[in-house]
Short mmCIF file of C-alpha atoms in Angstrom, two decimals:
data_model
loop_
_atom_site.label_atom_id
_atom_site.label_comp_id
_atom_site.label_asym_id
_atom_site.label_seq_id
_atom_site.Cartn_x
_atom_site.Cartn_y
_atom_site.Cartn_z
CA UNK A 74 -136.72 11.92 -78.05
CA UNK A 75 -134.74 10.54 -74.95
CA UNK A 76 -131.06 10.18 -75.63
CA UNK A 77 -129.34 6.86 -75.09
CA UNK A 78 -127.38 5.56 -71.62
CA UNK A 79 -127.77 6.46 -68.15
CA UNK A 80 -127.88 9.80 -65.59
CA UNK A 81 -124.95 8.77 -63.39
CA UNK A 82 -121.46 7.80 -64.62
CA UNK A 83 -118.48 6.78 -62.16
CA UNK A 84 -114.79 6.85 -62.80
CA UNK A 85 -112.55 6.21 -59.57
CA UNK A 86 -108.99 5.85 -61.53
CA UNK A 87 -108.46 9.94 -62.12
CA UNK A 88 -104.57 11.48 -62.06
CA UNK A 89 -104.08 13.49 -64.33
CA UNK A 90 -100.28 13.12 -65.79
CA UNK A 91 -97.61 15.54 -64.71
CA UNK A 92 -95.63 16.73 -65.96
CA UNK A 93 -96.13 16.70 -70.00
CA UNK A 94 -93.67 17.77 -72.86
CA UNK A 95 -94.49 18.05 -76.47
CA UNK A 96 -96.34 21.02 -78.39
CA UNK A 97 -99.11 22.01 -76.61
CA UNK A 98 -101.97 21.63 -76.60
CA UNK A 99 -102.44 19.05 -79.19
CA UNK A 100 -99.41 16.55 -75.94
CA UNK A 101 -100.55 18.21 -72.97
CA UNK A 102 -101.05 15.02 -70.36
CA UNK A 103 -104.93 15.01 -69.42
CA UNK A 104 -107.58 13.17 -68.16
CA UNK A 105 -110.82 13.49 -70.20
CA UNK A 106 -114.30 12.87 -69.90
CA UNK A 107 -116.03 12.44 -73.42
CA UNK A 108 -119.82 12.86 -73.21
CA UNK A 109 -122.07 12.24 -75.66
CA UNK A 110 -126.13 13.57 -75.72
CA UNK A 111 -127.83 11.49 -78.27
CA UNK A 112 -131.51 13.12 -76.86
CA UNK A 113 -132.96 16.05 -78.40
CA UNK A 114 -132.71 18.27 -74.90
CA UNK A 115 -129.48 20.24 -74.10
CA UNK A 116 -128.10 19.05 -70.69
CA UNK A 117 -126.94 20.63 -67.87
CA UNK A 118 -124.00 18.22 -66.30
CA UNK A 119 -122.80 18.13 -62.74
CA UNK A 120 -119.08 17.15 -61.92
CA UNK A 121 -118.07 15.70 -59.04
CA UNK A 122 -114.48 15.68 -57.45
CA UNK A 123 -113.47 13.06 -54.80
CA UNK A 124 -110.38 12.68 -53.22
CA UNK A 125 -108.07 10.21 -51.05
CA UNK A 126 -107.67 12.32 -47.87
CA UNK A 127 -110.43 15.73 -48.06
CA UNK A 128 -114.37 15.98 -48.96
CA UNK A 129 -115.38 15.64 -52.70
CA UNK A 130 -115.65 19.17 -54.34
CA UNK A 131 -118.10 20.11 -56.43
CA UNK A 132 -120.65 20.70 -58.12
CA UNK A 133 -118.33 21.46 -61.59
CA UNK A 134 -120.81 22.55 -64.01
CA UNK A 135 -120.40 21.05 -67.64
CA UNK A 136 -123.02 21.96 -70.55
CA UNK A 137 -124.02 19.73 -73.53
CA UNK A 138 -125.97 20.59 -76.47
CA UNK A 139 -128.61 18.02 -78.04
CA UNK A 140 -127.26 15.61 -80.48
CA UNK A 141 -123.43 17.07 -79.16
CA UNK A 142 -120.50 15.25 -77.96
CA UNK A 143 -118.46 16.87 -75.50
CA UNK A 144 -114.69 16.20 -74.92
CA UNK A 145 -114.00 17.53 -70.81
CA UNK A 146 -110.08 17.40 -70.07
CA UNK A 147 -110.40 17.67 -66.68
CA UNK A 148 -107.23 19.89 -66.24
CA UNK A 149 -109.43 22.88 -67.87
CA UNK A 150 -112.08 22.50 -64.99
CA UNK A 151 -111.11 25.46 -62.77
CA UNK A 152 -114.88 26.57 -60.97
CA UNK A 153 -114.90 25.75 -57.93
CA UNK A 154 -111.56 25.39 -58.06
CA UNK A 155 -108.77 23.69 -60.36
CA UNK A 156 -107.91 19.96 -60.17
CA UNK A 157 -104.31 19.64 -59.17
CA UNK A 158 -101.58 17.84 -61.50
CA UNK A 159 -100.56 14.42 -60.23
CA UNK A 160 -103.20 13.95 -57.51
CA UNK A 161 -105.23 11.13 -57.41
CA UNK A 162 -108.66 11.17 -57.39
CA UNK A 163 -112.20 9.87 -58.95
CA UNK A 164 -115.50 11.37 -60.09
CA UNK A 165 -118.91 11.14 -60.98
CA UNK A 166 -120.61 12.90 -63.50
CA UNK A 167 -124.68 13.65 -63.15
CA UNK A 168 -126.96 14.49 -65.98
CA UNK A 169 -130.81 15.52 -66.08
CA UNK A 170 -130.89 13.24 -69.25
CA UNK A 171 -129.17 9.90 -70.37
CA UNK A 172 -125.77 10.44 -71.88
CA UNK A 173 -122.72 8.27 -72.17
CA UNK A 174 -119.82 8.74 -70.83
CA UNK A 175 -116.14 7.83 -71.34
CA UNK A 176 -112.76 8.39 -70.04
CA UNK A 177 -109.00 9.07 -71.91
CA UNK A 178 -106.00 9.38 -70.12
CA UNK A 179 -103.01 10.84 -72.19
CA UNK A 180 -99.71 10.48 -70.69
CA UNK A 181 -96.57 12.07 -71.99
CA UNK A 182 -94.41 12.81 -69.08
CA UNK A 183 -91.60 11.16 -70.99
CA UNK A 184 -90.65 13.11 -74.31
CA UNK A 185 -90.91 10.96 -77.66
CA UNK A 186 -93.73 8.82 -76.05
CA UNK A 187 -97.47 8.91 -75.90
CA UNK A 188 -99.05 6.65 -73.01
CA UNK A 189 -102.96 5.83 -73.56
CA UNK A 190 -105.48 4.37 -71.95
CA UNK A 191 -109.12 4.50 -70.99
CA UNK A 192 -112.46 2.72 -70.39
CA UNK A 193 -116.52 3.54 -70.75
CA UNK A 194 -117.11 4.68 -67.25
CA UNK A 195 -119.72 2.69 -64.93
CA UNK A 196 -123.49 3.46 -65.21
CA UNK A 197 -125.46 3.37 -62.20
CA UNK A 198 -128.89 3.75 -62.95
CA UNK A 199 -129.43 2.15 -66.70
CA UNK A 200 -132.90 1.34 -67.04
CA UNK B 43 -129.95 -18.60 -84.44
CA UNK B 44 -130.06 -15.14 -83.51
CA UNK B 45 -126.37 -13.91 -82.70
CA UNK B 46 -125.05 -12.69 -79.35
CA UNK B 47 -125.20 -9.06 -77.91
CA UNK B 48 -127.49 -5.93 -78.11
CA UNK B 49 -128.17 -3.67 -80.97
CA UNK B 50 -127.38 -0.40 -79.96
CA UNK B 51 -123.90 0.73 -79.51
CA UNK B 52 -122.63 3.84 -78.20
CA UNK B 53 -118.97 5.28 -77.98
CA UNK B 54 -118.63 8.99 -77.24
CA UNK B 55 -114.58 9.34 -77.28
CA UNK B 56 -113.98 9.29 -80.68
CA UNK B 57 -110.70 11.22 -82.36
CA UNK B 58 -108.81 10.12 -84.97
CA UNK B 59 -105.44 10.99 -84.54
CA UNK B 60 -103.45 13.44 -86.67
CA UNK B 61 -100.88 12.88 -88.37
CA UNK B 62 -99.31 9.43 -88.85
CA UNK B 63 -95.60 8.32 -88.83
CA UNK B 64 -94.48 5.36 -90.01
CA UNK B 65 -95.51 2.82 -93.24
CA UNK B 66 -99.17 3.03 -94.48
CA UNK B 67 -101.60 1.04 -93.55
CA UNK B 68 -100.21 -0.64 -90.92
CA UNK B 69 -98.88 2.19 -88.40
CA UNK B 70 -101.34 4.86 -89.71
CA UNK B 71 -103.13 6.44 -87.00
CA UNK B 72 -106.53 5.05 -86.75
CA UNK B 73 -110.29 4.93 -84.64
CA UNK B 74 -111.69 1.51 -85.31
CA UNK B 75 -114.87 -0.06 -84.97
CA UNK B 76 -114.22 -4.21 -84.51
CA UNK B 77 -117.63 -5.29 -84.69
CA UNK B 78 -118.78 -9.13 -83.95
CA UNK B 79 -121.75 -11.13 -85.58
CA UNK B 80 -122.37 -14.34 -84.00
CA UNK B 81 -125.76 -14.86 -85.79
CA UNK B 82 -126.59 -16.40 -88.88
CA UNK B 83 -128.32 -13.71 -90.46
CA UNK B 84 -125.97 -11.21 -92.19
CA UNK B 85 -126.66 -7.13 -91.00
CA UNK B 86 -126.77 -3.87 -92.60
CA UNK B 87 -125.26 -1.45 -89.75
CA UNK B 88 -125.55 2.14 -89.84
CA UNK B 89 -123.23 4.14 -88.02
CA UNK B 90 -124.31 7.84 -86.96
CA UNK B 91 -121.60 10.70 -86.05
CA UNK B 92 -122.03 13.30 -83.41
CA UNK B 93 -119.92 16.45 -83.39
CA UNK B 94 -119.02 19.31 -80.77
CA UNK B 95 -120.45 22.20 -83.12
CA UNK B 96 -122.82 20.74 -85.72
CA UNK B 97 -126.05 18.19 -86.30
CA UNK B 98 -125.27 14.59 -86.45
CA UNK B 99 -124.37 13.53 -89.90
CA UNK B 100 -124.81 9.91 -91.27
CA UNK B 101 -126.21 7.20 -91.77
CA UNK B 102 -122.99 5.72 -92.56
CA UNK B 103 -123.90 1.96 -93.99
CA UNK B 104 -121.73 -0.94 -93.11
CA UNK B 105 -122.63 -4.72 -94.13
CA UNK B 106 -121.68 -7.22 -91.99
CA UNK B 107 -121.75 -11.09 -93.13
CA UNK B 108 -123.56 -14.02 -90.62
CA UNK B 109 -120.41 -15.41 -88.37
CA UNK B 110 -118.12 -12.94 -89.27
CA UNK B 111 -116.38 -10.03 -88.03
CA UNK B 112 -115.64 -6.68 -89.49
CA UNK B 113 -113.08 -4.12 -88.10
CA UNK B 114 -114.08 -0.62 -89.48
CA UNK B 115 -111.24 1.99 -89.75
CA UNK B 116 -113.56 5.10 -89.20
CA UNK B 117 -110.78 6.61 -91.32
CA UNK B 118 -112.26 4.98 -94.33
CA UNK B 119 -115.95 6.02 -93.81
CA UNK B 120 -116.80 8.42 -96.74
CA UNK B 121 -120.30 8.33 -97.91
CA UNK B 122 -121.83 11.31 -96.67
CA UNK B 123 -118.87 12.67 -95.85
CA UNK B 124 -115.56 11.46 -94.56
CA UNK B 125 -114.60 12.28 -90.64
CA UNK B 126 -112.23 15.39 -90.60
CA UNK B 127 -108.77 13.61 -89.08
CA UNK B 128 -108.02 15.37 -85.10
CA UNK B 129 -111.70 16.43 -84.88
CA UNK B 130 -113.54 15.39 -81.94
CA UNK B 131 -116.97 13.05 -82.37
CA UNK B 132 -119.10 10.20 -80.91
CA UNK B 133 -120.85 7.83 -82.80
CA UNK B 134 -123.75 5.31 -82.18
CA UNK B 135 -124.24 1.84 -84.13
CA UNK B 136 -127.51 0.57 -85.06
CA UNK B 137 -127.69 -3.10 -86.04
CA UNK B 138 -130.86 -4.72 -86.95
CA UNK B 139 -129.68 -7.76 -84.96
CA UNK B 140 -127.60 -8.36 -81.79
CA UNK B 141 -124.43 -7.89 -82.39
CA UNK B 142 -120.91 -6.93 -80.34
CA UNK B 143 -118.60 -3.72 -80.65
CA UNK B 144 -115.22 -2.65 -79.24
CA UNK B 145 -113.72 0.59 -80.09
CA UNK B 146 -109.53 0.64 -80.59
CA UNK B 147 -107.61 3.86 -81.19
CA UNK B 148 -104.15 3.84 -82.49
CA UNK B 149 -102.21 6.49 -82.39
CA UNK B 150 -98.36 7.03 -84.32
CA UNK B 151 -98.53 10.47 -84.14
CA UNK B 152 -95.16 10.36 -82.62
CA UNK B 153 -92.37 8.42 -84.97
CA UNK B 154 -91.11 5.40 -82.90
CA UNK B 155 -94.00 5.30 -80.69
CA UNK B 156 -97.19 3.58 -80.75
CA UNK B 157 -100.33 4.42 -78.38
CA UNK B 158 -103.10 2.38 -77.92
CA UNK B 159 -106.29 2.52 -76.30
CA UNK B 160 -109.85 1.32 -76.34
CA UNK B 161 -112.63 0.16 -74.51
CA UNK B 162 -115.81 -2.23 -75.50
CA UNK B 163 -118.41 0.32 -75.87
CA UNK B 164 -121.58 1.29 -74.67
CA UNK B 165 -124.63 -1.04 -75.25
CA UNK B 166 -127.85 0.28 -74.60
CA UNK B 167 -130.89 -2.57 -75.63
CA UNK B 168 -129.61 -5.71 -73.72
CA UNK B 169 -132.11 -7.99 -73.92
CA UNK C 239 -120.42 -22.83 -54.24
CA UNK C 240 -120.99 -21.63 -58.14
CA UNK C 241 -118.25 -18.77 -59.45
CA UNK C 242 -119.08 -15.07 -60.51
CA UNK C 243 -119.55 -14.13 -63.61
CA UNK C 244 -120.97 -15.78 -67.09
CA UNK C 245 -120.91 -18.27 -68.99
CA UNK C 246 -120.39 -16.71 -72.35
CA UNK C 247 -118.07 -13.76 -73.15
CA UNK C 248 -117.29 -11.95 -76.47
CA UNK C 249 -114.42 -9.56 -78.12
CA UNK C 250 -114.80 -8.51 -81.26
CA UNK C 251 -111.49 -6.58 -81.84
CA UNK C 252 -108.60 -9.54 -81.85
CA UNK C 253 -105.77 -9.06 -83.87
CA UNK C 254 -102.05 -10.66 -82.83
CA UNK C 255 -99.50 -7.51 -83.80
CA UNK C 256 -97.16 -8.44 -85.84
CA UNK C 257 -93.76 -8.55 -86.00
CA UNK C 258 -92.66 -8.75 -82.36
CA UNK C 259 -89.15 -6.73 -81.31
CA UNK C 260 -87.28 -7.68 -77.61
CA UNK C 261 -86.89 -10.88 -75.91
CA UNK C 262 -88.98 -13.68 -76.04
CA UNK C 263 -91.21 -14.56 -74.50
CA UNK C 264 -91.86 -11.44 -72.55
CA UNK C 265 -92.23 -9.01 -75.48
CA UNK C 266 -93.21 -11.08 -77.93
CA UNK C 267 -96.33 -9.28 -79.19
CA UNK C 268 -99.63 -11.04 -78.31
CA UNK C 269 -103.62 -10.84 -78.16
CA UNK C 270 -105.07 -12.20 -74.70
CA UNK C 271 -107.60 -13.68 -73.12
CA UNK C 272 -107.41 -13.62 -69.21
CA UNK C 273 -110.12 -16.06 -67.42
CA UNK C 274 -110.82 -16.03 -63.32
CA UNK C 275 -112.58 -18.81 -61.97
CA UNK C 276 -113.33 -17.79 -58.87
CA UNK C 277 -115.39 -21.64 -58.78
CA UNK C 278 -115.00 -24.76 -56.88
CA UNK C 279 -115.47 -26.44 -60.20
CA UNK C 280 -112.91 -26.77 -63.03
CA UNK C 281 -114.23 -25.65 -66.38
CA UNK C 282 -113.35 -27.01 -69.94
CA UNK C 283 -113.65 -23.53 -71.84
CA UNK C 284 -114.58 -23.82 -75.90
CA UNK C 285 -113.34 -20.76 -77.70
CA UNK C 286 -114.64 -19.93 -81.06
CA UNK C 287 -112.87 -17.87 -83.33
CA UNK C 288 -114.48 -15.70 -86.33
CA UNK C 289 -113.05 -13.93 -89.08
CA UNK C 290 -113.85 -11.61 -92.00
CA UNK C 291 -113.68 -14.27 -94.86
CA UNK C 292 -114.55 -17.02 -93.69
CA UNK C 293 -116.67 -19.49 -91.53
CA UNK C 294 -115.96 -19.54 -87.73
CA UNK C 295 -113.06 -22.17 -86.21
CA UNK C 296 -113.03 -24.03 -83.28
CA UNK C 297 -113.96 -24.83 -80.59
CA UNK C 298 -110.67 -24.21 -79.11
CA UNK C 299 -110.61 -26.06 -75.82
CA UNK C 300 -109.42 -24.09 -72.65
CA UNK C 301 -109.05 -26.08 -69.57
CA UNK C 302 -109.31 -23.69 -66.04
CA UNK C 303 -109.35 -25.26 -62.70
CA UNK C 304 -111.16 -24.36 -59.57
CA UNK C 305 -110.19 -21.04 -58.06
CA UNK C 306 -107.43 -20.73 -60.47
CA UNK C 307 -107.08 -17.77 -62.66
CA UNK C 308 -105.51 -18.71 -66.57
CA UNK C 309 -104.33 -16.41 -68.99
CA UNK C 310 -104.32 -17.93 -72.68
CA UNK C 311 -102.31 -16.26 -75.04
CA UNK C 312 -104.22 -16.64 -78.91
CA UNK C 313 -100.75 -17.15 -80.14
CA UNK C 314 -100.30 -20.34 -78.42
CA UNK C 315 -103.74 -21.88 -79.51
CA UNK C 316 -103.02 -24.72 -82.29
CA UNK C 317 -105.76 -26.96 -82.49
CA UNK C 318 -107.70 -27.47 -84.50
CA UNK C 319 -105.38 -24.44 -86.37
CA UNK C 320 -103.11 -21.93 -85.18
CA UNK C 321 -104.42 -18.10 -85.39
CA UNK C 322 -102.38 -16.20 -87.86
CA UNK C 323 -100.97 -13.25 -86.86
CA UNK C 324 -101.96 -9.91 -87.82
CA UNK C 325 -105.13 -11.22 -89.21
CA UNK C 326 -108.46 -9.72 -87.86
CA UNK C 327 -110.90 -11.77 -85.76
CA UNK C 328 -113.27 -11.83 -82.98
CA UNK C 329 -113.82 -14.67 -80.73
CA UNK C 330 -116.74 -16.22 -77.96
CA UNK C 331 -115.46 -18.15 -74.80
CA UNK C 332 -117.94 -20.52 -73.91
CA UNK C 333 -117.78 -21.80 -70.18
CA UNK C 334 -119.97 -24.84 -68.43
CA UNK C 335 -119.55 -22.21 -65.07
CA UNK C 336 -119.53 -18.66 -64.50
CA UNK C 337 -116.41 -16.83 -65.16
CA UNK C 338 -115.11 -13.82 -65.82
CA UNK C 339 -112.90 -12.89 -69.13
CA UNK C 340 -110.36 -9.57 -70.16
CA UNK C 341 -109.12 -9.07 -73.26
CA UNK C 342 -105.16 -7.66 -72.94
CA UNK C 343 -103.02 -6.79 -76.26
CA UNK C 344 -98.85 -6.33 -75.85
CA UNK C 345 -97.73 -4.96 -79.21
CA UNK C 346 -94.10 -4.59 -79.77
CA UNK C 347 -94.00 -4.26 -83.42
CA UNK C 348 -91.77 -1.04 -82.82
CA UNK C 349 -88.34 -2.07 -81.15
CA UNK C 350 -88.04 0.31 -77.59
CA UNK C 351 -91.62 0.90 -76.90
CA UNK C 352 -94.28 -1.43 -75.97
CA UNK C 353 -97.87 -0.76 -76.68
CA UNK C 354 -101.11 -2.14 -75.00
CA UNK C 355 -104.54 -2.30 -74.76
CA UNK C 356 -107.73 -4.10 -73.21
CA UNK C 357 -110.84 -3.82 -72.18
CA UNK C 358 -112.82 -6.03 -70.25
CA UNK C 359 -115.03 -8.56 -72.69
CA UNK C 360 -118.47 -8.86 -73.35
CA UNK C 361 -120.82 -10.75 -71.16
CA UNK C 362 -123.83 -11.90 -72.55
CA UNK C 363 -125.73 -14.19 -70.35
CA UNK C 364 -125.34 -12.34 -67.03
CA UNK C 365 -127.37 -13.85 -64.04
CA UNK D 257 -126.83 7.51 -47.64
CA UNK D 258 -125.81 4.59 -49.50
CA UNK D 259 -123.09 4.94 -51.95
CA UNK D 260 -123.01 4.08 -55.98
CA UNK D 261 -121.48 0.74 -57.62
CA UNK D 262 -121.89 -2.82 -56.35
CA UNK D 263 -120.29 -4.95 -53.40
CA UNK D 264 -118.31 -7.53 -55.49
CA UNK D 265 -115.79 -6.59 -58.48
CA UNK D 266 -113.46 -9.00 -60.79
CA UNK D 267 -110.19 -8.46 -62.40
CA UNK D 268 -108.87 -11.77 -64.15
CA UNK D 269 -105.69 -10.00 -65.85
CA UNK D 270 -103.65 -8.94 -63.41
CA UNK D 271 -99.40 -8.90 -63.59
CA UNK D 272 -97.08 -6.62 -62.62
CA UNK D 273 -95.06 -6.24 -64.99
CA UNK D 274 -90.95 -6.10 -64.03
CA UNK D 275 -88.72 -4.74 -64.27
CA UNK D 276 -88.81 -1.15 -63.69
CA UNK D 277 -87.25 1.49 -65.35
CA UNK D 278 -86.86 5.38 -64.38
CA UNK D 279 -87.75 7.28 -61.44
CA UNK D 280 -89.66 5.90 -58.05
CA UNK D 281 -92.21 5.62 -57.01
CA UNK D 282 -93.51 7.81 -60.02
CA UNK D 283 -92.11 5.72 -62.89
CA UNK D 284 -92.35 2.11 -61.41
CA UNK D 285 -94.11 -0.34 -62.72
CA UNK D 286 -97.69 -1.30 -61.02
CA UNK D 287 -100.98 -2.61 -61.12
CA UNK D 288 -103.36 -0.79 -59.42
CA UNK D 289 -107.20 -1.31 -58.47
CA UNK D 290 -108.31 2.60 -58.02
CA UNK D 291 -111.71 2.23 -55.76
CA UNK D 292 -114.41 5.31 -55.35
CA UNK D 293 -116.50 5.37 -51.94
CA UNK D 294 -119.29 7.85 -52.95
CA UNK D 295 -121.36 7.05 -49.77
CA UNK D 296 -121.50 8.16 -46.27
CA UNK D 297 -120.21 4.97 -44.42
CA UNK D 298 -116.49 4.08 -44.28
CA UNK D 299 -115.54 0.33 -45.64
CA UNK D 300 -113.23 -2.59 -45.41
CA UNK D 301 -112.59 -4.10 -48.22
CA UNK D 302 -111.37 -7.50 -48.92
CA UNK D 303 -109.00 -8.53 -51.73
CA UNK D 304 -108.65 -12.26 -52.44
CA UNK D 305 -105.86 -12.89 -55.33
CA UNK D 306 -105.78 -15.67 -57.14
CA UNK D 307 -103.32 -17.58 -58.92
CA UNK D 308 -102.25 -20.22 -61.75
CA UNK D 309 -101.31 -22.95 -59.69
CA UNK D 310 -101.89 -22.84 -56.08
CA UNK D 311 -104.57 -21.68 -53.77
CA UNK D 312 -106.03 -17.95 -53.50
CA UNK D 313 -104.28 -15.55 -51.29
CA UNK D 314 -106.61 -13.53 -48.80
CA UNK D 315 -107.85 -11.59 -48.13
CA UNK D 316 -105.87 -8.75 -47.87
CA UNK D 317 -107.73 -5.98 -46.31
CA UNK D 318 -108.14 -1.97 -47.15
CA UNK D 319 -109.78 0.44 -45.70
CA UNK D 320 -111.30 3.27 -47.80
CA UNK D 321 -113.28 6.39 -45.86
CA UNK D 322 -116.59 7.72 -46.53
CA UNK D 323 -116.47 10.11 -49.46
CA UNK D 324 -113.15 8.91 -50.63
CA UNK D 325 -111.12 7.52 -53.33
CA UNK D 326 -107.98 5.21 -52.81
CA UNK D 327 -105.70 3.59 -55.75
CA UNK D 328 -104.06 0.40 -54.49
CA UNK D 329 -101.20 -0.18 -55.72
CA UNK D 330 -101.15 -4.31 -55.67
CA UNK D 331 -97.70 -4.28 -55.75
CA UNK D 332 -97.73 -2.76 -52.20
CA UNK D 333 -100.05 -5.14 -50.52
CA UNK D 334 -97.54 -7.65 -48.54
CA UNK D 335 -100.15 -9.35 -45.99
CA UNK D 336 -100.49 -12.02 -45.72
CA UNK D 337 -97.77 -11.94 -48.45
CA UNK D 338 -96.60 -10.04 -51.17
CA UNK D 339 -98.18 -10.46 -54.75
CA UNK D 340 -94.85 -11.37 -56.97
CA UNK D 341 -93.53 -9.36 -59.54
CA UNK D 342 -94.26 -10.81 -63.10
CA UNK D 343 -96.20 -13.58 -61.77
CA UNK D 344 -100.02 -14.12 -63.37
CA UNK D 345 -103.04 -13.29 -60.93
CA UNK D 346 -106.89 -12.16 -60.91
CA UNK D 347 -108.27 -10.90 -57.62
CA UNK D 348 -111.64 -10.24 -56.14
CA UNK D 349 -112.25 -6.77 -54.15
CA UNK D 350 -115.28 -7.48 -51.97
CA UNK D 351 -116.96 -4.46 -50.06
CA UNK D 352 -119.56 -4.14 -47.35
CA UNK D 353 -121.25 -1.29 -49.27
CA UNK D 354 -121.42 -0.33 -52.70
CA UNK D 355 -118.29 1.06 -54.23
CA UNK D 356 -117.04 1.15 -57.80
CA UNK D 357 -113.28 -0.03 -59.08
CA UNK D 358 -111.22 0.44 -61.97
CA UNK D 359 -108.22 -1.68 -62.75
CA UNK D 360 -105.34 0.32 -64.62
CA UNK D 361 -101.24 -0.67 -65.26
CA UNK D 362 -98.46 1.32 -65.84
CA UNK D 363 -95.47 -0.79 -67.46
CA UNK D 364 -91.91 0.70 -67.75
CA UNK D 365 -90.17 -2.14 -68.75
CA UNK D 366 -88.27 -0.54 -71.70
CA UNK D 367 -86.79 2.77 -70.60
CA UNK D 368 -88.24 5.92 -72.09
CA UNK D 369 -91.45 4.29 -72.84
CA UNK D 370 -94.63 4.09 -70.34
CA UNK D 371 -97.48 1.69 -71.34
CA UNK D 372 -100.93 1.91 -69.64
CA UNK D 373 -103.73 -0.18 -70.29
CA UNK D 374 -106.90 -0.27 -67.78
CA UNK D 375 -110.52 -1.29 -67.58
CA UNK D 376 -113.73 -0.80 -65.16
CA UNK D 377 -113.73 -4.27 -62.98
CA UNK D 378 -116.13 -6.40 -63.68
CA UNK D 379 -119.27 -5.74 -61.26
CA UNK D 380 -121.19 -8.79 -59.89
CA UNK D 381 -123.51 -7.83 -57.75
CA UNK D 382 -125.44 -4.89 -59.44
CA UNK D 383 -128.45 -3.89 -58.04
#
């Protein structure tokens, strides 16, 4: 059966924290993507990387069983190449089949505080 | 009158935090479903958990009146099974008629400090 | 020349935070509704409010004018009957012309840190 | 090739919150509209802000390349005139091709405690 949501999510507000403090990994600062695959067929994900002043890089390659979520912090993505700490950027995520996709920032660049925020990233081809 | 929204909701960022500081209930770390029936039929929901590393698991029921509004700690699901605290899911909500749901996190993981984050999620049968 | 948006917007996950800690009014803890009409027609809002226990209340009128934006705090609403804090509701803004509607929370139950959410609300009768 | 999103995006809660407290530019506070360009034509956007009790402000133009992502920081934007600190806005980001924009704010108000809330815009024009 055909999972639920669309093939192509957007999220332009990416920077991920830096620097963190608290145990890790449980406080690092991140910026996640959280995926979910309600369809019945595994999926093979394609990440995206843009930036503010150099050419997007990419493809980052991102597997997802069927009926899996997926949690991506985007600081573990290191093939092609790792995202830097504190630089701004976007991305857009591409899947063979419809998944849903959302984003997490954790901030905790200050110790003793936990900054949060997030938002379902933008579908561009629902049907 | 039938009620306002779609019937299929979809949030994949779910994680309830672990642990909590501060009094019980009120600053107790939390995922929450806030769900909204405008319509004047009451609903039986049923709420279905996706995991990183296993099959889905659920239906979790959830009655909902006509005109009212119903914030679900996922916390205090139990029946199959309650959702290990810190462990990483997704979830989809089936409602038999339209109906509206925002996801809020709270997180007092850290004493003196409360994080906060959420999004309206996903709805995939707009009419 | 007609405004963007629509006409009818929900959020299901309103809840004022209480106590408040810091100086009032600017961190007095608060749930939010933030309206743009972007218009060049003013617009008597009705907001409806619904809780767990009971039958809805309202409507709450909202006056916005032309190209103005407004930013109602639920705390300040008192007619027909003031919201009370830190119970759970949901609420639908009804507008004559399109506009378009955010949900923001400030919650400064814990003196020295300020939390906050939002998420943009619902639309339901998009063009 | 053309690029993913829509031409027209909302944000009715905007206000930058002041004071500021710790380090700048890293630690002051903002509200930011971060805007992805996935397609192969450079744009000029137009920002028209609009207030509580006057006029809207605009448009204040920015540029964003082909391929690129840029997060505006409102509280830099000073023609035709600076957005004041603490003072209630929405704003419109119009674009010539399709982009997509997310609204985030970063409030350090209290010392030693960052809040963040954010949302996707609200998209008009989908095709």
């Amino acid at each position: 059966m055909a999972g639920l949501g669309a093939r192509v999510w957007v999220v332009p507000g990416g920077r991920i924290p830096f620097p963190s403090s608290g145990d890790e990994p449980e406080f690092t600062s991140f910026d996640q993507l959280c995926v979910l695959n309600t369809g019945d067929e595994p999926a093979a994900l394609e990440i995206t990387v843009y930036y503010e002043d150099r050419e997007p890089v990419g493809p980052y390659p991102v597997r997802i069983g069927a009926r899996r979520v997926r949690h991506v912090r985007l600081n573990d993505l290191v093939d092609p190449e790792a995202i830097v700490l504190g630089r701004r950027f976007g991305c857009v995520v591409r899947s063979p089949v419809p998944v849903v996709v959302q984003f997490l920032r954790q901030d905790t660049r200050l110790p003793g505080a936990v900054g949060m925020t997030g938002t379902m990233a933008f579908p561009t081809d629902l049907p």
